[in-house]
Amino acid sequence: MEASSVILKKLEEGCFDSRLEEIYVDGGLVPEQRTRYLAAVRSYEEAFGCGPIEIFSAPGRSEVGGNHTDHQHGMVLAAAVNLDALAVAGRNEDGCIRILSEGYGMVTVDLSDLSVRKEEEGTSAALVRGVAAGLARKGFPIPGGFNAYVTSNVLMGAGLSSSAAFEVLTGTVISGLFHGMTVDPVEIAKEAQYAENVYFGKPCGLMDQTACSVGGLIHIDFKDPEEPVVRQVPVDFSAYHHSLCITDTKGSHADLTEDYADIPGEMKAAAACFGKQVLREVEEEAFMRNIPMVRERCGDRAVLRALHFFAENKRAALEAEALSEEDFGRFLELVEESGNSSFKYLQNVYTCKTPGEQGVSVALAVSEKLLAGHGVCRVHGGGFAGTIQAFVEDGSVEGYRQAMDQVFGSGSCHVLKVRPFGGVKVL
């Protein structure tokens, strides 16, 4: 841990440029990131004074395969991306966590009371308190406390999991400042999910937090959600001359809670027809033999969504296998199949409540026309509004980006890289 003044001087002199390039996977981003880091350290000093600091980072994530499979204890393929939440942090001795996030007020959590607070539900304080409580119960307490200034360029509402990045960042700071970065990344992910479920009040799976915490491109099997099996899938999309593009259609997520809840609800109802809690526990052959019974009890959409799960669960594993075998063409075929299944069977591309608003459908239609023979696209994340994902041939990226920006507004299309690091101490 070095004094903030020393860190500032070294940043200004470019001493950390190679580290920044390593983290953000693009030498062209180094000047921008250096400026961002300098501003964050200065903001920390303004809020908390000069003193010893460390700097931590947690990335956003992109779901590559396994659309709506995690809540059924299925398999997913997910990647950390080179957008992140950044924390400049230093210890204190007053028994409190104080986090000032850019654009928001100060969050203060008294470590003497880490119990659930109903009045904090839905707030950043709930996430901080929940992560601290979760790690403490697993043997990773916080002696004293810490101060942190946080800034993030993980796009809110763009399906890149800004909340998971913040949760994982909090756990990573605790691991780094007090436990020598020895807390396992999957453990941090579990406690981040615990914070979101129990303290924040939002039911969610473990995919987002795991992808943010572990880093790289990973295949996750949630058959036992208490002990998910995580496997790295080494890949460099640039080696195949393709780029990962995320387009934000700027659709509103308001009033979509029921739509999101219906997907796991209908899948679990279909599983219940066989005396099971989730579809991962149901034999596909048995399901196929009993479709009339499921239709009668749960309706046709539940049948279609279950059929999506069975195929998508296998597809996530096949995508990982294709990349491991360096069969990129097969991988792209599977991504396209995933997108078609989400549109036709999962039906999470637009909400039936407002059929006149179909930004994601428009983005997919425009992308298919633009990318014919030069890439593939699919709905990204939860669906109904928000973002699509595309793998685009490098030679077509700029034209694709400009076209999507023309439809959805400047800055809508983001060209990203897979980041090899999850939650990490940068400096």
CSV table of C-alpha atoms in Angstrom, one decimal:
chain,number,residue,atom,x,y,z
A,1,MET,CA,0.0,0.0,0.0
A,2,GLU,CA,1.5,3.4,-1.1
A,3,ALA,CA,0.5,7.0,-0.3
A,4,SER,CA,-2.0,8.5,-2.7
A,5,SER,CA,0.5,11.2,-3.6
A,6,VAL,CA,3.0,8.5,-4.7
A,7,ILE,CA,0.3,6.7,-6.7
A,8,LEU,CA,-0.6,10.0,-8.4
A,9,LYS,CA,3.0,10.7,-9.4
A,10,LYS,CA,3.5,7.2,-10.8
A,11,LEU,CA,0.3,7.4,-12.8
A,12,GLU,CA,1.3,10.8,-14.2
A,13,GLU,CA,4.7,9.4,-15.2
A,14,GLY,CA,3.1,6.4,-17.0
A,15,CYS,CA,4.6,3.9,-14.6
A,16,PHE,CA,1.4,1.8,-14.5
A,17,ASP,CA,0.6,1.9,-18.3
A,18,SER,CA,1.6,-1.7,-18.9
A,19,ARG,CA,-0.7,-2.8,-16.0
A,20,LEU,CA,-3.6,-0.7,-17.4
A,21,GLU,CA,-3.1,-2.3,-20.9
A,22,GLU,CA,-3.1,-5.7,-19.2
A,23,ILE,CA,-6.4,-5.0,-17.4
A,24,TYR,CA,-8.2,-3.3,-20.3
A,25,VAL,CA,-6.9,-5.4,-23.1
A,26,ASP,CA,-6.4,-2.5,-25.5
A,27,GLY,CA,-3.4,-0.2,-25.6
A,28,GLY,CA,-5.5,2.5,-27.2
A,29,LEU,CA,-7.5,2.8,-24.0
A,30,VAL,CA,-4.4,3.4,-21.7
A,31,PRO,CA,-4.4,7.3,-21.9
A,32,GLU,CA,-8.2,7.4,-21.2
A,33,GLN,CA,-7.8,4.9,-18.3
A,34,ARG,CA,-4.8,6.8,-16.9
A,35,THR,CA,-6.8,10.0,-16.8
A,36,ARG,CA,-9.7,8.1,-15.2
A,37,TYR,CA,-7.5,6.7,-12.5
A,38,LEU,CA,-5.9,10.1,-11.8
A,39,ALA,CA,-9.3,11.6,-11.3
A,40,ALA,CA,-10.4,8.8,-9.0
A,41,VAL,CA,-7.4,9.1,-6.8
A,42,ARG,CA,-7.9,12.9,-6.5
A,43,SER,CA,-11.5,12.5,-5.7
A,44,TYR,CA,-10.6,10.0,-3.0
A,45,GLU,CA,-8.2,12.6,-1.5
A,46,GLU,CA,-10.9,15.3,-1.6
A,47,ALA,CA,-13.4,13.0,0.2
A,48,PHE,CA,-11.1,11.2,2.7
A,49,GLY,CA,-7.8,13.0,2.7
A,50,CYS,CA,-4.3,11.8,1.6
A,51,GLY,CA,-3.0,8.5,2.9
A,52,PRO,CA,-2.1,4.9,1.9
A,53,ILE,CA,-4.4,3.5,-0.8
A,54,GLU,CA,-4.9,0.5,-3.1
A,55,ILE,CA,-6.9,0.5,-6.3
A,56,PHE,CA,-9.3,-2.3,-7.2
A,57,SER,CA,-11.4,-3.2,-10.2
A,58,ALA,CA,-14.4,-5.4,-11.0
A,59,PRO,CA,-15.7,-5.8,-14.6
A,60,GLY,CA,-19.1,-5.9,-16.2
A,61,ARG,CA,-20.1,-9.1,-17.9
A,62,SER,CA,-21.7,-10.3,-21.1
A,63,GLU,CA,-23.8,-13.4,-21.3
A,64,VAL,CA,-22.6,-15.3,-24.3
A,65,GLY,CA,-24.7,-18.5,-24.0
A,66,GLY,CA,-27.3,-19.9,-21.7
A,67,ASN,CA,-30.2,-17.4,-22.0
A,68,HIS,CA,-32.4,-17.8,-18.9
A,69,THR,CA,-30.9,-21.1,-17.9
A,70,ASP,CA,-29.1,-20.3,-14.6
A,71,HIS,CA,-32.3,-20.0,-12.5
A,72,GLN,CA,-33.2,-23.6,-13.6
A,73,HIS,CA,-29.8,-24.8,-12.4
A,74,GLY,CA,-28.5,-24.9,-15.9
A,75,MET,CA,-25.3,-24.1,-17.8
A,76,VAL,CA,-24.1,-20.7,-19.0
A,77,LEU,CA,-21.3,-19.2,-20.9
A,78,ALA,CA,-20.3,-15.7,-19.8
A,79,ALA,CA,-17.5,-13.3,-20.2
A,80,ALA,CA,-16.0,-10.4,-18.2
A,81,VAL,CA,-15.7,-7.3,-20.4
A,82,ASN,CA,-13.3,-4.4,-20.4
A,83,LEU,CA,-15.8,-2.0,-18.8
A,84,ASP,CA,-15.4,-1.9,-15.0
A,85,ALA,CA,-16.2,-0.4,-11.6
A,86,LEU,CA,-13.1,1.0,-10.0
A,87,ALA,CA,-12.4,1.7,-6.3
A,88,VAL,CA,-9.7,3.7,-4.7
A,89,ALA,CA,-9.7,2.4,-1.1
A,90,GLY,CA,-7.8,2.8,2.2
A,91,ARG,CA,-8.3,1.5,5.7
A,92,ASN,CA,-9.7,3.4,8.6
A,93,GLU,CA,-10.1,2.6,12.2
A,94,ASP,CA,-13.5,3.8,13.1
A,95,GLY,CA,-15.5,0.6,12.4
A,96,CYS,CA,-17.3,1.9,9.4
A,97,ILE,CA,-17.3,1.3,5.6
A,98,ARG,CA,-17.7,4.6,3.8
A,99,ILE,CA,-18.1,4.5,0.0
A,100,LEU,CA,-18.6,7.6,-2.1
A,101,SER,CA,-19.7,6.7,-5.7
A,102,GLU,CA,-19.3,9.2,-8.5
A,103,GLY,CA,-22.6,11.0,-9.0
A,104,TYR,CA,-24.1,9.6,-5.8
A,105,GLY,CA,-24.1,10.4,-2.0
A,106,MET,CA,-21.9,8.8,0.6
A,107,VAL,CA,-22.9,5.3,1.8
A,108,THR,CA,-21.9,4.6,5.4
A,109,VAL,CA,-22.2,1.1,7.0
A,110,ASP,CA,-21.5,0.6,10.7
A,111,LEU,CA,-19.7,-2.8,11.0
A,112,SER,CA,-21.0,-3.3,14.5
A,113,ASP,CA,-24.4,-4.1,13.1
A,114,LEU,CA,-24.5,-6.2,9.9
A,115,SER,CA,-28.1,-7.4,10.2
A,116,VAL,CA,-30.6,-7.0,7.5
A,117,ARG,CA,-32.3,-3.6,7.5
A,118,LYS,CA,-35.7,-3.4,5.8
A,119,GLU,CA,-35.4,0.3,5.3
A,120,GLU,CA,-32.2,-0.2,3.2
A,121,GLU,CA,-33.8,-2.6,0.8
A,122,GLY,CA,-33.1,-1.6,-2.8
A,123,THR,CA,-30.2,0.6,-1.9
A,124,SER,CA,-26.4,0.5,-2.3
A,125,ALA,CA,-26.0,0.4,1.4
A,126,ALA,CA,-27.9,-2.9,1.5
A,127,LEU,CA,-25.4,-4.3,-1.0
A,128,VAL,CA,-22.4,-3.1,0.9
A,129,ARG,CA,-23.8,-4.4,4.3
A,130,GLY,CA,-24.8,-7.7,2.7
A,131,VAL,CA,-21.4,-8.4,1.1
A,132,ALA,CA,-19.6,-7.5,4.4
A,133,ALA,CA,-22.0,-9.7,6.4
A,134,GLY,CA,-21.7,-12.6,4.0
A,135,LEU,CA,-17.9,-12.5,4.0
A,136,ALA,CA,-17.8,-12.1,7.8
A,137,ARG,CA,-19.9,-15.2,8.3
A,138,LYS,CA,-17.5,-17.2,6.1
A,139,GLY,CA,-14.5,-16.1,8.2
A,140,PHE,CA,-13.4,-12.9,6.4
A,141,PRO,CA,-14.2,-10.1,8.8
A,142,ILE,CA,-13.3,-6.4,8.4
A,143,PRO,CA,-11.1,-5.2,11.3
A,144,GLY,CA,-11.5,-1.4,11.6
A,145,GLY,CA,-13.2,-0.3,8.4
A,146,PHE,CA,-12.3,1.3,5.1
A,147,ASN,CA,-13.0,4.3,2.9
A,148,ALA,CA,-13.5,4.1,-0.9
A,149,TYR,CA,-14.2,6.3,-3.8
A,150,VAL,CA,-15.9,4.4,-6.6
A,151,THR,CA,-16.4,5.2,-10.3
A,152,SER,CA,-17.9,3.0,-12.9
A,153,ASN,CA,-18.3,2.9,-16.7
A,154,VAL,CA,-20.3,-0.3,-16.7
A,155,LEU,CA,-23.5,0.8,-18.5
A,156,MET,CA,-26.6,0.7,-16.3
A,157,GLY,CA,-29.5,-0.8,-17.9
A,158,ALA,CA,-27.4,-2.2,-20.8
A,159,GLY,CA,-27.4,-5.8,-19.6
A,160,LEU,CA,-23.7,-5.7,-18.4
A,161,SER,CA,-24.6,-6.1,-14.7
A,162,SER,CA,-23.5,-2.9,-13.1
A,163,SER,CA,-25.0,-4.0,-9.7
A,164,ALA,CA,-23.0,-7.3,-9.8
A,165,ALA,CA,-19.8,-5.4,-10.6
A,166,PHE,CA,-20.4,-3.1,-7.6
A,167,GLU,CA,-21.1,-6.1,-5.3
A,168,VAL,CA,-18.0,-7.9,-6.5
A,169,LEU,CA,-15.9,-4.8,-6.2
A,170,THR,CA,-16.9,-4.4,-2.6
A,171,GLY,CA,-15.9,-8.0,-1.9
A,172,THR,CA,-12.7,-7.6,-3.7
A,173,VAL,CA,-11.8,-4.5,-1.7
A,174,ILE,CA,-12.4,-6.5,1.5
A,175,SER,CA,-10.3,-9.4,0.2
A,176,GLY,CA,-7.5,-7.0,-0.8
A,177,LEU,CA,-7.3,-4.6,2.1
A,178,PHE,CA,-7.8,-7.2,4.9
A,179,HIS,CA,-7.1,-10.7,3.6
A,180,GLY,CA,-4.3,-10.4,1.1
A,181,MET,CA,-6.5,-11.2,-1.9
A,182,THR,CA,-7.0,-14.7,-0.6
A,183,VAL,CA,-10.8,-14.9,-0.7
A,184,ASP,CA,-11.8,-17.2,-3.6
A,185,PRO,CA,-13.5,-15.3,-6.4
A,186,VAL,CA,-16.4,-17.8,-6.5
A,187,GLU,CA,-16.9,-17.2,-2.7
A,188,ILE,CA,-17.0,-13.4,-3.4
A,189,ALA,CA,-19.6,-14.1,-6.1
A,190,LYS,CA,-21.7,-16.2,-3.7
A,191,GLU,CA,-21.7,-13.5,-1.0
A,192,ALA,CA,-22.5,-10.9,-3.6
A,193,GLN,CA,-25.6,-12.9,-4.6
A,194,TYR,CA,-26.4,-13.3,-0.9
A,195,ALA,CA,-26.3,-9.5,-0.5
A,196,GLU,CA,-28.6,-9.0,-3.5
A,197,ASN,CA,-31.1,-11.7,-2.5
A,198,VAL,CA,-31.3,-11.2,1.2
A,199,TYR,CA,-30.3,-7.5,1.9
A,200,PHE,CA,-31.2,-5.8,-1.4
A,201,GLY,CA,-34.4,-7.8,-1.9
A,202,LYS,CA,-33.9,-8.9,-5.5
A,203,PRO,CA,-34.0,-12.6,-6.4
A,204,CYS,CA,-31.3,-13.4,-8.9
A,205,GLY,CA,-29.1,-16.3,-10.0
A,206,LEU,CA,-25.4,-16.5,-9.6
A,207,MET,CA,-24.3,-16.0,-13.2
A,208,ASP,CA,-23.7,-12.3,-13.1
A,209,GLN,CA,-21.6,-12.2,-9.9
A,210,THR,CA,-19.6,-15.3,-10.9
A,211,ALA,CA,-18.7,-13.8,-14.4
A,212,CYS,CA,-17.7,-10.5,-12.8
A,213,SER,CA,-15.7,-12.1,-10.0
A,214,VAL,CA,-13.8,-14.8,-11.9
A,215,GLY,CA,-13.1,-13.0,-15.2
A,216,GLY,CA,-12.3,-14.3,-18.7
A,217,LEU,CA,-14.7,-16.4,-20.6
A,218,ILE,CA,-16.2,-19.1,-18.3
A,219,HIS,CA,-18.5,-22.0,-18.6
A,220,ILE,CA,-20.6,-22.4,-15.4
A,221,ASP,CA,-22.6,-25.4,-14.4
A,222,PHE,CA,-25.2,-24.5,-11.8
A,223,LYS,CA,-26.5,-28.1,-11.3
A,224,ASP,CA,-25.6,-27.6,-7.6
A,225,PRO,CA,-26.1,-23.9,-7.2
A,226,GLU,CA,-24.3,-24.0,-3.8
A,227,GLU,CA,-21.2,-25.3,-5.5
A,228,PRO,CA,-21.2,-24.2,-9.1
A,229,VAL,CA,-18.6,-25.8,-11.4
A,230,VAL,CA,-16.6,-23.0,-13.1
A,231,ARG,CA,-14.3,-23.7,-16.0
A,232,GLN,CA,-12.2,-21.2,-18.0
A,233,VAL,CA,-12.6,-21.3,-21.7
A,234,PRO,CA,-9.5,-19.7,-23.2
A,235,VAL,CA,-10.4,-17.6,-26.3
A,236,ASP,CA,-9.2,-14.5,-28.1
A,237,PHE,CA,-12.0,-13.4,-30.4
A,238,SER,CA,-9.5,-11.1,-32.2
A,239,ALA,CA,-7.6,-14.2,-33.3
A,240,TYR,CA,-10.7,-15.1,-35.3
A,241,HIS,CA,-11.0,-11.5,-36.6
A,242,HIS,CA,-14.3,-10.9,-34.8
A,243,SER,CA,-15.3,-8.4,-32.2
A,244,LEU,CA,-18.0,-8.5,-29.5
A,245,CYS,CA,-20.5,-5.7,-29.9
A,246,ILE,CA,-23.3,-4.8,-27.5
A,247,THR,CA,-26.1,-2.4,-28.7
A,248,ASP,CA,-28.3,-0.6,-26.2
A,249,THR,CA,-31.7,-0.1,-27.8
A,250,LYS,CA,-32.6,2.4,-25.1
A,251,GLY,CA,-35.9,0.6,-24.3
A,252,SER,CA,-37.4,1.2,-20.9
A,253,HIS,CA,-37.2,-1.6,-18.3
A,254,ALA,CA,-40.1,-0.1,-16.3
A,255,ASP,CA,-43.1,-2.3,-15.8
A,256,LEU,CA,-41.2,-5.4,-16.9
A,257,THR,CA,-41.0,-7.1,-13.5
A,258,GLU,CA,-43.9,-9.4,-14.3
A,259,ASP,CA,-42.4,-10.4,-17.7
A,260,TYR,CA,-39.1,-11.3,-16.1
A,261,ALA,CA,-40.7,-13.2,-13.2
A,262,ASP,CA,-43.0,-15.1,-15.6
A,263,ILE,CA,-40.0,-16.9,-17.2
A,264,PRO,CA,-38.7,-18.7,-14.2
A,265,GLY,CA,-42.2,-19.0,-12.9
A,266,GLU,CA,-43.5,-20.8,-15.9
A,267,MET,CA,-40.4,-23.0,-16.2
A,268,LYS,CA,-40.7,-24.0,-12.6
A,269,ALA,CA,-44.4,-24.7,-13.1
A,270,ALA,CA,-43.6,-27.0,-16.0
A,271,ALA,CA,-41.0,-28.8,-13.7
A,272,ALA,CA,-43.6,-29.1,-11.0
A,273,CYS,CA,-45.7,-31.3,-13.4
A,274,PHE,CA,-43.0,-33.9,-12.9
A,275,GLY,CA,-42.6,-33.4,-9.2
A,276,LYS,CA,-39.4,-31.4,-9.6
A,277,GLN,CA,-38.4,-27.9,-8.6
A,278,VAL,CA,-36.5,-26.8,-11.7
A,279,LEU,CA,-36.2,-28.0,-15.3
A,280,ARG,CA,-32.6,-29.3,-14.9
A,281,GLU,CA,-34.1,-32.1,-12.8
A,282,VAL,CA,-36.6,-33.1,-15.5
A,283,GLU,CA,-35.7,-35.7,-18.1
A,284,GLU,CA,-36.2,-34.1,-21.6
A,285,GLU,CA,-37.6,-37.4,-23.0
A,286,ALA,CA,-40.2,-37.6,-20.2
A,287,PHE,CA,-41.2,-34.0,-20.9
A,288,MET,CA,-41.6,-34.7,-24.6
A,289,ARG,CA,-43.9,-37.6,-23.9
A,290,ASN,CA,-46.0,-35.5,-21.6
A,291,ILE,CA,-46.4,-32.3,-23.5
A,292,PRO,CA,-50.2,-32.6,-23.6
A,293,MET,CA,-50.3,-32.7,-19.8
A,294,VAL,CA,-48.0,-29.7,-19.4
A,295,ARG,CA,-50.1,-27.7,-21.9
A,296,GLU,CA,-53.2,-28.4,-19.9
A,297,ARG,CA,-51.7,-27.5,-16.6
A,298,CYS,CA,-49.4,-24.7,-17.5
A,299,GLY,CA,-50.3,-23.4,-20.9
A,300,ASP,CA,-48.5,-23.4,-24.2
A,301,ARG,CA,-45.9,-20.7,-23.4
A,302,ALA,CA,-44.6,-22.7,-20.5
A,303,VAL,CA,-44.1,-25.6,-22.9
A,304,LEU,CA,-42.2,-23.5,-25.4
A,305,ARG,CA,-40.0,-21.9,-22.6
A,306,ALA,CA,-39.2,-25.4,-21.3
A,307,LEU,CA,-38.2,-26.5,-24.8
A,308,HIS,CA,-35.9,-23.5,-25.0
A,309,PHE,CA,-34.3,-24.5,-21.7
A,310,PHE,CA,-33.6,-28.0,-22.7
A,311,ALA,CA,-31.9,-27.0,-26.0
A,312,GLU,CA,-30.2,-23.9,-24.6
A,313,ASN,CA,-28.7,-25.7,-21.6
A,314,LYS,CA,-27.0,-28.2,-24.0
A,315,ARG,CA,-26.1,-25.4,-26.4
A,316,ALA,CA,-24.1,-23.5,-23.7
A,317,ALA,CA,-21.9,-26.6,-23.2
A,318,LEU,CA,-21.6,-27.0,-27.0
A,319,GLU,CA,-20.5,-23.4,-27.4
A,320,ALA,CA,-17.7,-23.9,-24.8
A,321,GLU,CA,-16.7,-27.1,-26.6
A,322,ALA,CA,-16.6,-25.4,-30.0
A,323,LEU,CA,-14.3,-22.6,-28.6
A,324,SER,CA,-12.1,-25.1,-26.8
A,325,GLU,CA,-11.7,-27.0,-30.1
A,326,GLU,CA,-11.1,-23.7,-32.0
A,327,ASP,CA,-14.1,-24.3,-34.2
A,328,PHE,CA,-15.2,-20.7,-34.3
A,329,GLY,CA,-17.6,-21.3,-37.2
A,330,ARG,CA,-19.5,-23.8,-35.2
A,331,PHE,CA,-19.5,-21.4,-32.2
A,332,LEU,CA,-21.2,-18.7,-34.4
A,333,GLU,CA,-23.8,-21.1,-35.6
A,334,LEU,CA,-24.7,-22.0,-32.0
A,335,VAL,CA,-24.9,-18.3,-31.1
A,336,GLU,CA,-27.3,-17.8,-33.9
A,337,GLU,CA,-29.4,-20.8,-32.8
A,338,SER,CA,-29.5,-19.4,-29.3
A,339,GLY,CA,-30.9,-16.1,-30.6
A,340,ASN,CA,-33.5,-17.8,-32.7
A,341,SER,CA,-34.6,-20.0,-29.7
A,342,SER,CA,-34.9,-17.0,-27.5
A,343,PHE,CA,-37.1,-15.2,-30.0
A,344,LYS,CA,-39.3,-18.1,-31.0
A,345,TYR,CA,-39.6,-20.2,-27.8
A,346,LEU,CA,-38.4,-18.3,-24.8
A,347,GLN,CA,-40.2,-15.2,-26.2
A,348,ASN,CA,-38.2,-12.6,-24.3
A,349,VAL,CA,-37.6,-10.1,-27.2
A,350,TYR,CA,-40.6,-7.9,-26.5
A,351,THR,CA,-43.4,-7.7,-24.0
A,352,CYS,CA,-46.9,-8.7,-25.2
A,353,LYS,CA,-48.2,-5.7,-23.1
A,354,THR,CA,-46.8,-3.2,-25.5
A,355,PRO,CA,-46.4,-4.8,-28.9
A,356,GLY,CA,-45.9,-1.4,-30.5
A,357,GLU,CA,-42.5,-1.1,-28.7
A,358,GLN,CA,-40.1,-3.7,-30.1
A,359,GLY,CA,-36.6,-2.1,-30.0
A,360,VAL,CA,-34.8,-5.4,-29.5
A,361,SER,CA,-36.7,-6.9,-32.4
A,362,VAL,CA,-35.7,-4.0,-34.6
A,363,ALA,CA,-32.1,-4.2,-33.5
A,364,LEU,CA,-32.0,-7.9,-34.4
A,365,ALA,CA,-33.7,-7.4,-37.8
A,366,VAL,CA,-31.3,-4.6,-38.7
A,367,SER,CA,-28.3,-6.6,-37.5
A,368,GLU,CA,-29.3,-9.6,-39.5
A,369,LYS,CA,-29.5,-7.5,-42.7
A,370,LEU,CA,-26.2,-5.7,-41.9
A,371,LEU,CA,-24.3,-8.8,-40.9
A,372,ALA,CA,-25.4,-11.3,-43.5
A,373,GLY,CA,-22.3,-13.5,-43.9
A,374,HIS,CA,-20.3,-11.2,-41.6
A,375,GLY,CA,-21.5,-12.0,-38.1
A,376,VAL,CA,-24.4,-13.2,-35.9
A,377,CYS,CA,-26.6,-11.6,-33.3
A,378,ARG,CA,-28.9,-12.5,-30.4
A,379,VAL,CA,-30.9,-11.0,-27.6
A,380,HIS,CA,-28.6,-10.2,-24.6
A,381,GLY,CA,-29.4,-10.8,-21.0
A,382,GLY,CA,-32.9,-10.8,-19.5
A,383,GLY,CA,-34.6,-9.5,-22.7
A,384,PHE,CA,-37.9,-7.6,-23.4
A,385,ALA,CA,-36.0,-4.4,-23.6
A,386,GLY,CA,-32.4,-3.3,-23.5
A,387,THR,CA,-29.6,-4.9,-25.4
A,388,ILE,CA,-28.6,-7.2,-28.2
A,389,GLN,CA,-25.2,-8.9,-28.6
A,390,ALA,CA,-23.4,-9.5,-31.9
A,391,PHE,CA,-20.1,-11.1,-33.0
A,392,VAL,CA,-19.0,-9.1,-35.9
A,393,GLU,CA,-16.2,-9.6,-38.4
A,394,ASP,CA,-13.5,-6.9,-37.7
A,395,GLY,CA,-13.8,-5.5,-41.2
A,396,SER,CA,-17.5,-4.8,-40.7
A,397,VAL,CA,-17.4,-3.5,-37.1
A,398,GLU,CA,-17.2,0.2,-37.9
A,399,GLY,CA,-20.0,0.1,-40.4
A,400,TYR,CA,-22.1,-1.9,-38.1
A,401,ARG,CA,-21.4,0.5,-35.2
A,402,GLN,CA,-22.4,3.5,-37.2
A,403,ALA,CA,-25.5,1.9,-38.5
A,404,MET,CA,-26.7,0.9,-35.1
A,405,ASP,CA,-25.9,4.3,-33.7
A,406,GLN,CA,-28.0,5.8,-36.5
A,407,VAL,CA,-31.0,3.7,-35.5
A,408,PHE,CA,-30.7,3.9,-31.7
A,409,GLY,CA,-28.6,7.1,-31.1
A,410,SER,CA,-25.0,8.0,-30.8
A,411,GLY,CA,-23.0,5.8,-28.4
A,412,SER,CA,-25.6,3.0,-28.5
A,413,CYS,CA,-23.2,0.4,-29.9
A,414,HIS,CA,-20.2,-0.6,-27.8
A,415,VAL,CA,-17.3,-2.6,-29.1
A,416,LEU,CA,-15.9,-4.6,-26.2
A,417,LYS,CA,-13.1,-7.1,-25.4
A,418,VAL,CA,-13.1,-10.1,-23.1
A,419,ARG,CA,-11.1,-9.2,-20.0
A,420,PRO,CA,-8.9,-11.9,-18.5
A,421,PHE,CA,-9.3,-10.6,-15.0
A,422,GLY,CA,-12.3,-10.6,-12.7
A,423,GLY,CA,-12.2,-8.8,-9.4
A,424,VAL,CA,-8.6,-7.7,-9.0
A,425,LYS,CA,-6.2,-5.4,-7.2
A,426,VAL,CA,-4.9,-3.2,-9.9
A,427,LEU,CA,-2.3,-1.1,-8.0
